[in-house]
């Protein structure tokens, strides 16, 4: 009968979050829930007539089973903290925007926008779906930020409060101004093109148009003025700044072109000799602005730059002299405060242990997975995570002074020394400008003998035609579409100009734990005589009790066996577990530990494989065998590494011990393997690697310990299981599932750089054609009006389609 | 003169465009599309405006 | 019947949310009006379609003649059917988008009853012949004023609702509604600038070429802003609602809105390609129409792609079926439009029935389709019941689509054949079909097919009426749909309020201010164009019309002859061969309003002067088949019996002088004498050539036929420059600077 029970388990899914109900089924008005958490949410919603939540999307909820630490929000009572988090305060109403990663569908948006039904203090709540952000304005008297935060987490939408959020507010929307500028340029471009039509078509009968000519001319100038001063102000300002510093960036030739175009047109209209080139002028700026909008396209949802503050939790429980505990936000911690850090919580500051002993997992810092045992009075570094029983400690260093923060004060992080990415275009522009000025001056002289006004007209014509608008458009559009394609294949890059670094990659550096190896799942194989079903369930129930990562992995491995209640349980860390379960004595642990309990004391000596951690098992003194646990490598890693080895020099730096050494030796050659690397050493390694060979250094890591290396490297990729989870500072975020396509990404980046080069060629060709017209002095407004937009549009089309085609050829999907 | 009027209408819309961008209409370009789907289903749940309806 | 609940202000509940009520009564009223006028408009359409096959259909009653019914059909379908549908959609969707009821129930009621009154006045005046002959603006000046008033009432009601909205973000549909209001208001005012001669007669201020440009600038944009933008707004609201899916890409809809608005305004002139319009305006019209493809198709794709993954819903839900077919038709029509505006395509298609096909493709499926979709979506909801029968609705869908296809394809076919026949030359350079009638007979079967298509469409509409009626009967109207939302919190983000920031947060003042600033700009532009003499080169030999010809022209307008005859010969050899010298811009300088016309079911009349004898005209008007056998032109026997309107000729001459026709000061007193003199002379000639009476009707000088003959003989003869119309008239000096007197 029992099996049917399991069977039913399988089909019923939770009404709230849709996950299969494994452990138990909770019933409430004939609906099944996978855990009490989900049921609770259902109750809250149905009480407040919010059941439309369930009919907009089916099973929209987030399972509450798994949210491990229910961080207390009492630090939000402190008005100073609220002051910092809130966007602004006005009398009683407070506006705050909270980032909520769990938003994923229409029902979530609906529920979060009807919060006022749950808490009447909330005046207005609006969701920004793409940013996963909820902006709430509430009345301070009727409700508090803390009660809101608790309400949100009670319905499964826990706000993610980060320390860094405390000090900087999300900037106003920069591209609003850009849109305005684009609007003006577009408006003027259309209108002027309209008014210049008479000049184009009935060019000959100028007299009959005489009356109109002046009227249209004035209108054109009137419309062009705002474009010059408002829309193209960015280009002129940056060009002016560049000239002041003596350097010449791409904006300088553009500004020259703009000014020449404008002045020439005004001169022509006023003197009545021609129609002026106002429409090409406004058109040019219109296309440039489009290029700029495409260029600074970022992913609103992901934030790429973090500093150390964003790793640490926002609050910690402090024990004052009277023994009572309260949570305080960590930047309030002072030396000497006594902290109580619970299981799975991060230690915010370097401190001395006060309780007997504690087990700290430094994987966050060093990447090494085995927990370290610390005795009373020893020093604990910030960033470690407490395993097992909670521990009390007293702070010896301010949060900002602790060991981990030293890492950040390293040169790699200060923004001033931000890697100056000289893009391809910038490098070309100095020669380009000189060439242009040269040609215009020489052609001016050439025409001098034929009359000065002809010379001036040719001089300005060359400047107009030679303006590198196509040049300026090619890189933003190519890289913009490349960015799109990357994002559809799981690689989210911070900005367009970083792509060049990826293209020029010379060497690739890997981190081991979490990058090459699958973070949570491990290969567990049992050696020794066959385990009976009862033994397996025994072992599983015992392992479930201990928090040691290895025992967790064994328990997961034996998950399919039913649980058995465990009576006596004693864990001696780094040694093993002894327990009385169902009347039988079970001993699991390292070989020496288990040997002590065996009746006949015999353990078959087996060659100890270096790269495998081994856990022996004995029941009632009988030695059964041992579990071999090896870090499971991600699929496709072997082919990737073999391929990369041929093209790049690849390295591995890991904080972990070198148990996996020979296993890795097959891929990496001997000297390119580094173990036991502290974050600082990783950073140094990258630095001197950059000095050594010419190519750019690409670093792939996942943990906090790689943060320094990622920042220092030319192209730091942070690997993550799911995008909305937390990643260290980096240039790009890579979805772990598409790690094995890294080589295609690098090739694709290279190819897009080539596309930019081709489009440079194309735009130069345009300029040459234009120049031939200009030098010959035949540059009528009609010709200019055709060449200018045609060159810009063709560049746009060329680059976008070329990127798409290369992506298709390389088997990357283009369409989400 | 027809040009005058067309330009007149076009400038009206430029003015509206400016107001729109300034007023932050275009800051969030995705959620409004979902928001219109939220017409209040409440009416077909138990309590609707019964005073007009003759309860059948 | 009004319960106090209707006007009950929103309750400000303590719990911080307001409860308010959407007014569904007005929605229902507009719904019923849409269906009612829709059926009438379709029926009138069908009658004139049949009249094109059997001119004798429904007898020779003046009020039911083709010329007078065609404007009735266009106005009924555009302003009554589509107009009410727009109000129906807006009054339903706007409150729900802004989470506030319509601002004032009184204004909504005025808007409703006012609009129905206007339609009623049109139904009365148009058959009686009171028309300005300007397409889609045929209604006389008092009704024009009424339209403006009601439209402003609607605008105020809408803008105030938006101003009081509880949802900060204005959904794209609202932008489309605003654009519709603002632009149609400007268009209507600009195009209805006419000087009233009598209570029901007026002359537009502009003349000839300018009048044409303004009319078609209005004409195109009326289609653009009355039949497209509101329906796009409706599409952006109803597609996501019916498919329960967010729109495909909201960012695209914003880009679509702004680009469409901007380009549409400038696409007017493509209606007048190859006419006497200056060259550059024509090229301008073409270029901008070509640019129009982008936004229209952007909208279409945005609508259709929203249904990605929801196509199964389209199978069962008739509303979605109509929406999909409607949007596809919109895509086809907006692709076809720009194609038509390309020079050589237009040369073939202009004036032919192809244009009618293009118009009805858009009208039947896009406007009609969306309106039916709305009806099927809203009715069950406001009546709290299911649609009476899905099967019937699907049947209606198939009837409507088949009807539209049977309408559009024959018109395409007929239009092209006729137009090619016009242009065909024999080997030795003569016209293959010199007699216009041969080309007409060729496509009569097409007209028959078109009538069948029309009948199918109407039967489908009949199903809809029955279905909706039964649905309404099965449920009962929720007058007050309850809704709750939070008041909009003034979200000034605390930045110091600079004066410009403060101004922006008050949209109404901002729009007012922009209007002021713009009008200054407008004036600056307007003044130079007015001062500069019209860019139309004047031909010295062209003279204004004599009073009798003015009367004849007014009868021509009243009878709606412009519905089938054009007065614009294009510079093509095929047309100059057939009709004579192509029309110059200068010839129309005194034409208030211009009568270029937009389709040639009948031949072009611009060079009719002197082509046929007076007696031919007399017999032709009395019974067209007597002079040209097989003609489908309706007979106008009442022209021989009804008297001219000689009393108002004075005020009409005064009005014409005010709009710029150079009649001498005080000529209006002598005008009557001139009129009678000229009509006596024509009647005498007729009597001399043996036509004292025709079929028993005595021909006398005060009958309308004489004025028509005078106007017919005057058409297009000025260009030859040999005769002065005022020569043998008693008045000493009719014109201001008349040198040769």
Short mmCIF file of N, CA and C in Angstrom, two decimals, chain A residues 280-366:
data_model
loop_
_atom_site.label_atom_id
_atom_site.label_comp_id
_atom_site.label_asym_id
_atom_site.label_seq_id
_atom_site.Cartn_x
_atom_site.Cartn_y
_atom_site.Cartn_z
N UNK A 280 20.63 67.36 -44.38
CA UNK A 280 21.64 66.32 -44.09
C UNK A 280 22.23 66.59 -42.69
N UNK A 281 22.28 67.88 -42.34
CA UNK A 281 22.83 68.23 -41.02
C UNK A 281 21.97 67.59 -39.92
N UNK A 282 20.67 67.86 -39.98
CA UNK A 282 19.81 67.32 -38.90
C UNK A 282 19.75 65.79 -39.01
N UNK A 283 19.76 65.30 -40.25
CA UNK A 283 19.71 63.83 -40.42
C UNK A 283 20.91 63.19 -39.76
N UNK A 284 22.06 63.82 -39.99
CA UNK A 284 23.31 63.27 -39.41
C UNK A 284 23.17 63.15 -37.91
N UNK A 285 22.73 64.22 -37.29
CA UNK A 285 22.65 64.20 -35.82
C UNK A 285 21.59 63.18 -35.38
N UNK A 286 20.54 63.08 -36.13
CA UNK A 286 19.46 62.11 -35.78
C UNK A 286 20.05 60.70 -35.74
N UNK A 287 20.84 60.37 -36.78
CA UNK A 287 21.38 58.99 -36.80
C UNK A 287 22.43 58.81 -35.71
N UNK A 288 23.23 59.86 -35.48
CA UNK A 288 24.26 59.72 -34.44
C UNK A 288 23.59 59.45 -33.09
N UNK A 289 22.49 60.16 -32.83
CA UNK A 289 21.83 59.99 -31.52
C UNK A 289 21.25 58.58 -31.43
N UNK A 290 20.74 58.09 -32.55
CA UNK A 290 20.21 56.70 -32.50
C UNK A 290 21.35 55.77 -32.13
N UNK A 291 22.52 56.02 -32.76
CA UNK A 291 23.68 55.17 -32.46
C UNK A 291 24.00 55.23 -30.98
N UNK A 292 23.93 56.43 -30.41
CA UNK A 292 24.29 56.55 -29.00
C UNK A 292 23.28 55.81 -28.12
N UNK A 293 22.01 55.88 -28.47
CA UNK A 293 21.01 55.20 -27.63
C UNK A 293 21.27 53.71 -27.69
N UNK A 294 21.58 53.21 -28.87
CA UNK A 294 21.84 51.77 -28.99
C UNK A 294 23.09 51.42 -28.19
N UNK A 295 24.01 52.38 -28.16
CA UNK A 295 25.30 52.08 -27.52
C UNK A 295 25.12 51.89 -26.02
N UNK A 296 24.45 52.87 -25.35
CA UNK A 296 24.47 52.66 -23.90
C UNK A 296 23.23 51.89 -23.45
N UNK A 297 22.96 50.84 -24.21
CA UNK A 297 21.86 49.96 -23.78
C UNK A 297 22.41 49.04 -22.70
N UNK A 298 21.80 49.06 -21.56
CA UNK A 298 22.30 48.13 -20.52
C UNK A 298 21.12 47.28 -20.07
N UNK A 299 21.47 46.28 -19.33
CA UNK A 299 20.39 45.40 -18.82
C UNK A 299 19.94 45.97 -17.49
N UNK A 300 18.73 46.47 -17.49
CA UNK A 300 18.31 47.13 -16.24
C UNK A 300 18.35 46.14 -15.08
N UNK A 301 18.08 44.89 -15.39
CA UNK A 301 17.85 44.00 -14.25
C UNK A 301 19.17 43.64 -13.57
N UNK A 302 20.25 43.60 -14.35
CA UNK A 302 21.49 43.08 -13.73
C UNK A 302 22.36 44.27 -13.34
N UNK A 303 22.97 44.17 -12.20
CA UNK A 303 23.91 45.26 -11.89
C UNK A 303 25.30 44.63 -11.87
N UNK A 304 26.17 45.25 -12.55
CA UNK A 304 27.47 44.60 -12.79
C UNK A 304 28.50 45.01 -11.76
N UNK A 305 28.38 46.27 -11.30
CA UNK A 305 29.50 46.64 -10.41
C UNK A 305 29.01 46.61 -8.96
N UNK A 306 29.77 45.92 -8.23
CA UNK A 306 29.44 45.80 -6.79
C UNK A 306 30.72 46.13 -6.04
N UNK A 307 30.55 46.54 -4.81
CA UNK A 307 31.78 46.60 -4.00
C UNK A 307 31.57 45.70 -2.81
N UNK A 308 32.56 45.72 -1.95
CA UNK A 308 32.54 44.67 -0.91
C UNK A 308 31.27 44.77 -0.09
N UNK A 309 30.74 46.00 0.05
CA UNK A 309 29.58 46.13 0.95
C UNK A 309 28.42 45.28 0.44
N UNK A 310 28.43 45.02 -0.84
CA UNK A 310 27.20 44.36 -1.32
C UNK A 310 27.23 42.87 -1.05
N UNK A 311 28.35 42.35 -0.46
CA UNK A 311 28.35 40.90 -0.16
C UNK A 311 27.79 40.66 1.22
N UNK A 312 28.14 41.60 2.09
CA UNK A 312 27.84 41.29 3.51
C UNK A 312 26.35 41.50 3.76
N UNK A 313 25.84 40.74 4.75
CA UNK A 313 24.40 40.93 5.05
C UNK A 313 24.19 42.34 5.60
N UNK A 314 23.03 42.75 5.63
CA UNK A 314 22.77 44.14 5.98
C UNK A 314 22.66 44.29 7.50
N UNK A 315 22.37 43.20 8.18
CA UNK A 315 22.18 43.39 9.64
C UNK A 315 22.77 42.17 10.36
N UNK A 316 23.08 42.38 11.62
CA UNK A 316 23.64 41.27 12.41
C UNK A 316 23.09 41.42 13.84
N UNK A 317 22.92 40.30 14.49
CA UNK A 317 22.35 40.40 15.86
C UNK A 317 23.50 40.70 16.84
N UNK A 318 23.29 41.72 17.66
CA UNK A 318 24.35 42.11 18.63
C UNK A 318 23.84 41.83 20.04
N UNK A 319 24.73 41.28 20.83
CA UNK A 319 24.37 40.97 22.25
C UNK A 319 24.94 42.09 23.12
N UNK A 320 24.07 42.85 23.78
CA UNK A 320 24.66 43.91 24.65
C UNK A 320 24.92 43.31 26.04
N UNK A 321 25.50 44.15 26.87
CA UNK A 321 26.00 43.64 28.18
C UNK A 321 24.90 42.88 28.90
N UNK A 322 23.66 43.33 28.80
CA UNK A 322 22.58 42.70 29.58
C UNK A 322 22.19 41.35 29.00
N UNK A 323 22.83 40.90 27.90
CA UNK A 323 22.50 39.56 27.39
C UNK A 323 21.34 39.59 26.41
N UNK A 324 20.67 40.78 26.28
CA UNK A 324 19.52 40.77 25.33
C UNK A 324 20.06 41.07 23.92
N UNK A 325 19.39 40.52 22.94
CA UNK A 325 19.95 40.68 21.57
C UNK A 325 19.07 41.64 20.75
N UNK A 326 19.69 42.43 19.86
CA UNK A 326 18.88 43.22 18.90
C UNK A 326 19.67 43.30 17.59
N UNK A 327 18.96 43.44 16.49
CA UNK A 327 19.73 43.46 15.22
C UNK A 327 20.10 44.91 14.87
N UNK A 328 21.34 45.03 14.42
CA UNK A 328 21.86 46.38 14.11
C UNK A 328 22.41 46.33 12.69
N UNK A 329 22.31 47.43 11.98
CA UNK A 329 22.88 47.39 10.61
C UNK A 329 24.40 47.46 10.74
N UNK A 330 25.12 46.72 9.89
CA UNK A 330 26.54 46.44 10.20
C UNK A 330 27.39 47.70 10.15
N UNK A 331 26.97 48.75 9.38
CA UNK A 331 27.95 49.86 9.39
C UNK A 331 27.87 50.64 10.71
N UNK A 332 27.04 50.10 11.62
CA UNK A 332 26.97 50.74 12.96
C UNK A 332 27.86 49.98 13.95
N UNK A 333 28.46 48.86 13.50
CA UNK A 333 29.21 48.01 14.46
C UNK A 333 30.51 48.72 14.87
N UNK A 334 30.77 48.61 16.17
CA UNK A 334 32.01 49.23 16.67
C UNK A 334 32.89 48.14 17.24
N UNK A 335 34.18 48.48 17.43
CA UNK A 335 35.07 47.47 18.02
C UNK A 335 34.56 47.10 19.39
N UNK A 336 34.70 45.83 19.71
CA UNK A 336 34.33 45.42 21.07
C UNK A 336 32.89 44.96 21.17
N UNK A 337 32.03 45.27 20.13
CA UNK A 337 30.65 44.78 20.22
C UNK A 337 30.68 43.25 20.19
N UNK A 338 29.69 42.65 20.93
CA UNK A 338 29.67 41.16 20.94
C UNK A 338 28.58 40.74 19.97
N UNK A 339 28.95 39.93 18.99
CA UNK A 339 27.96 39.53 17.96
C UNK A 339 27.57 38.08 18.17
N UNK A 340 26.31 37.78 17.82
CA UNK A 340 25.88 36.37 17.85
C UNK A 340 25.59 36.01 16.40
N UNK A 341 26.41 35.11 15.84
CA UNK A 341 26.21 34.78 14.42
C UNK A 341 25.64 33.37 14.33
N UNK A 342 24.48 33.22 13.66
CA UNK A 342 23.80 31.92 13.65
C UNK A 342 24.27 31.10 12.46
N UNK A 343 23.75 29.89 12.42
CA UNK A 343 24.14 28.95 11.37
C UNK A 343 23.86 29.58 10.00
N UNK A 344 24.74 29.37 9.07
CA UNK A 344 24.63 29.84 7.68
C UNK A 344 24.73 31.37 7.57
N UNK A 345 25.02 32.10 8.67
CA UNK A 345 25.12 33.57 8.53
C UNK A 345 26.57 33.97 8.29
N UNK A 346 26.76 35.08 7.57
CA UNK A 346 28.11 35.56 7.24
C UNK A 346 28.63 36.42 8.39
N UNK A 347 29.95 36.32 8.59
CA UNK A 347 30.56 37.15 9.65
C UNK A 347 30.96 38.48 9.00
N UNK A 348 30.40 39.61 9.48
CA UNK A 348 30.64 40.87 8.79
C UNK A 348 32.02 41.48 9.07
N UNK A 349 32.63 41.17 10.27
CA UNK A 349 33.89 41.89 10.58
C UNK A 349 34.85 40.92 11.25
N UNK A 350 36.15 41.22 11.09
CA UNK A 350 37.17 40.37 11.79
C UNK A 350 36.89 40.42 13.29
N UNK A 351 36.91 39.24 13.93
CA UNK A 351 36.59 39.26 15.38
C UNK A 351 37.24 38.06 16.06
N UNK A 352 37.14 38.10 17.42
CA UNK A 352 37.72 37.00 18.23
C UNK A 352 36.57 36.14 18.72
N UNK A 353 36.76 34.81 18.67
CA UNK A 353 35.69 33.88 19.06
C UNK A 353 35.55 33.89 20.58
N UNK A 354 34.30 33.98 21.07
CA UNK A 354 34.07 33.98 22.52
C UNK A 354 33.54 32.61 22.95
N UNK A 355 32.70 32.00 22.11
CA UNK A 355 32.15 30.70 22.57
C UNK A 355 33.20 29.61 22.34
N UNK A 356 32.96 28.43 22.89
CA UNK A 356 33.94 27.34 22.95
C UNK A 356 34.59 27.11 21.59
N UNK A 357 33.81 26.63 20.67
CA UNK A 357 34.44 26.39 19.35
C UNK A 357 33.39 26.65 18.27
N UNK A 358 33.88 26.85 17.08
CA UNK A 358 32.91 27.13 16.01
C UNK A 358 33.49 26.61 14.70
N UNK A 359 32.61 26.29 13.79
CA UNK A 359 33.09 25.79 12.50
C UNK A 359 32.77 26.86 11.44
N UNK A 360 33.83 27.30 10.78
CA UNK A 360 33.62 28.40 9.81
C UNK A 360 33.96 27.90 8.41
N UNK A 361 33.08 28.17 7.51
CA UNK A 361 33.32 27.74 6.11
C UNK A 361 33.85 28.97 5.36
N UNK A 362 35.11 28.91 4.97
CA UNK A 362 35.72 30.09 4.33
C UNK A 362 35.60 30.01 2.81
N UNK A 363 34.72 29.08 2.34
CA UNK A 363 34.68 28.90 0.87
C UNK A 363 34.42 30.22 0.19
N UNK A 364 33.70 31.09 0.83
CA UNK A 364 33.37 32.37 0.22
C UNK A 364 34.65 33.14 -0.10
N UNK A 365 35.60 33.02 0.85
CA UNK A 365 36.85 33.81 0.69
C UNK A 365 37.87 32.98 -0.10
N UNK A 366 38.18 31.82 0.42
CA UNK A 366 39.32 31.10 -0.21
C UNK A 366 38.80 30.14 -1.29
#
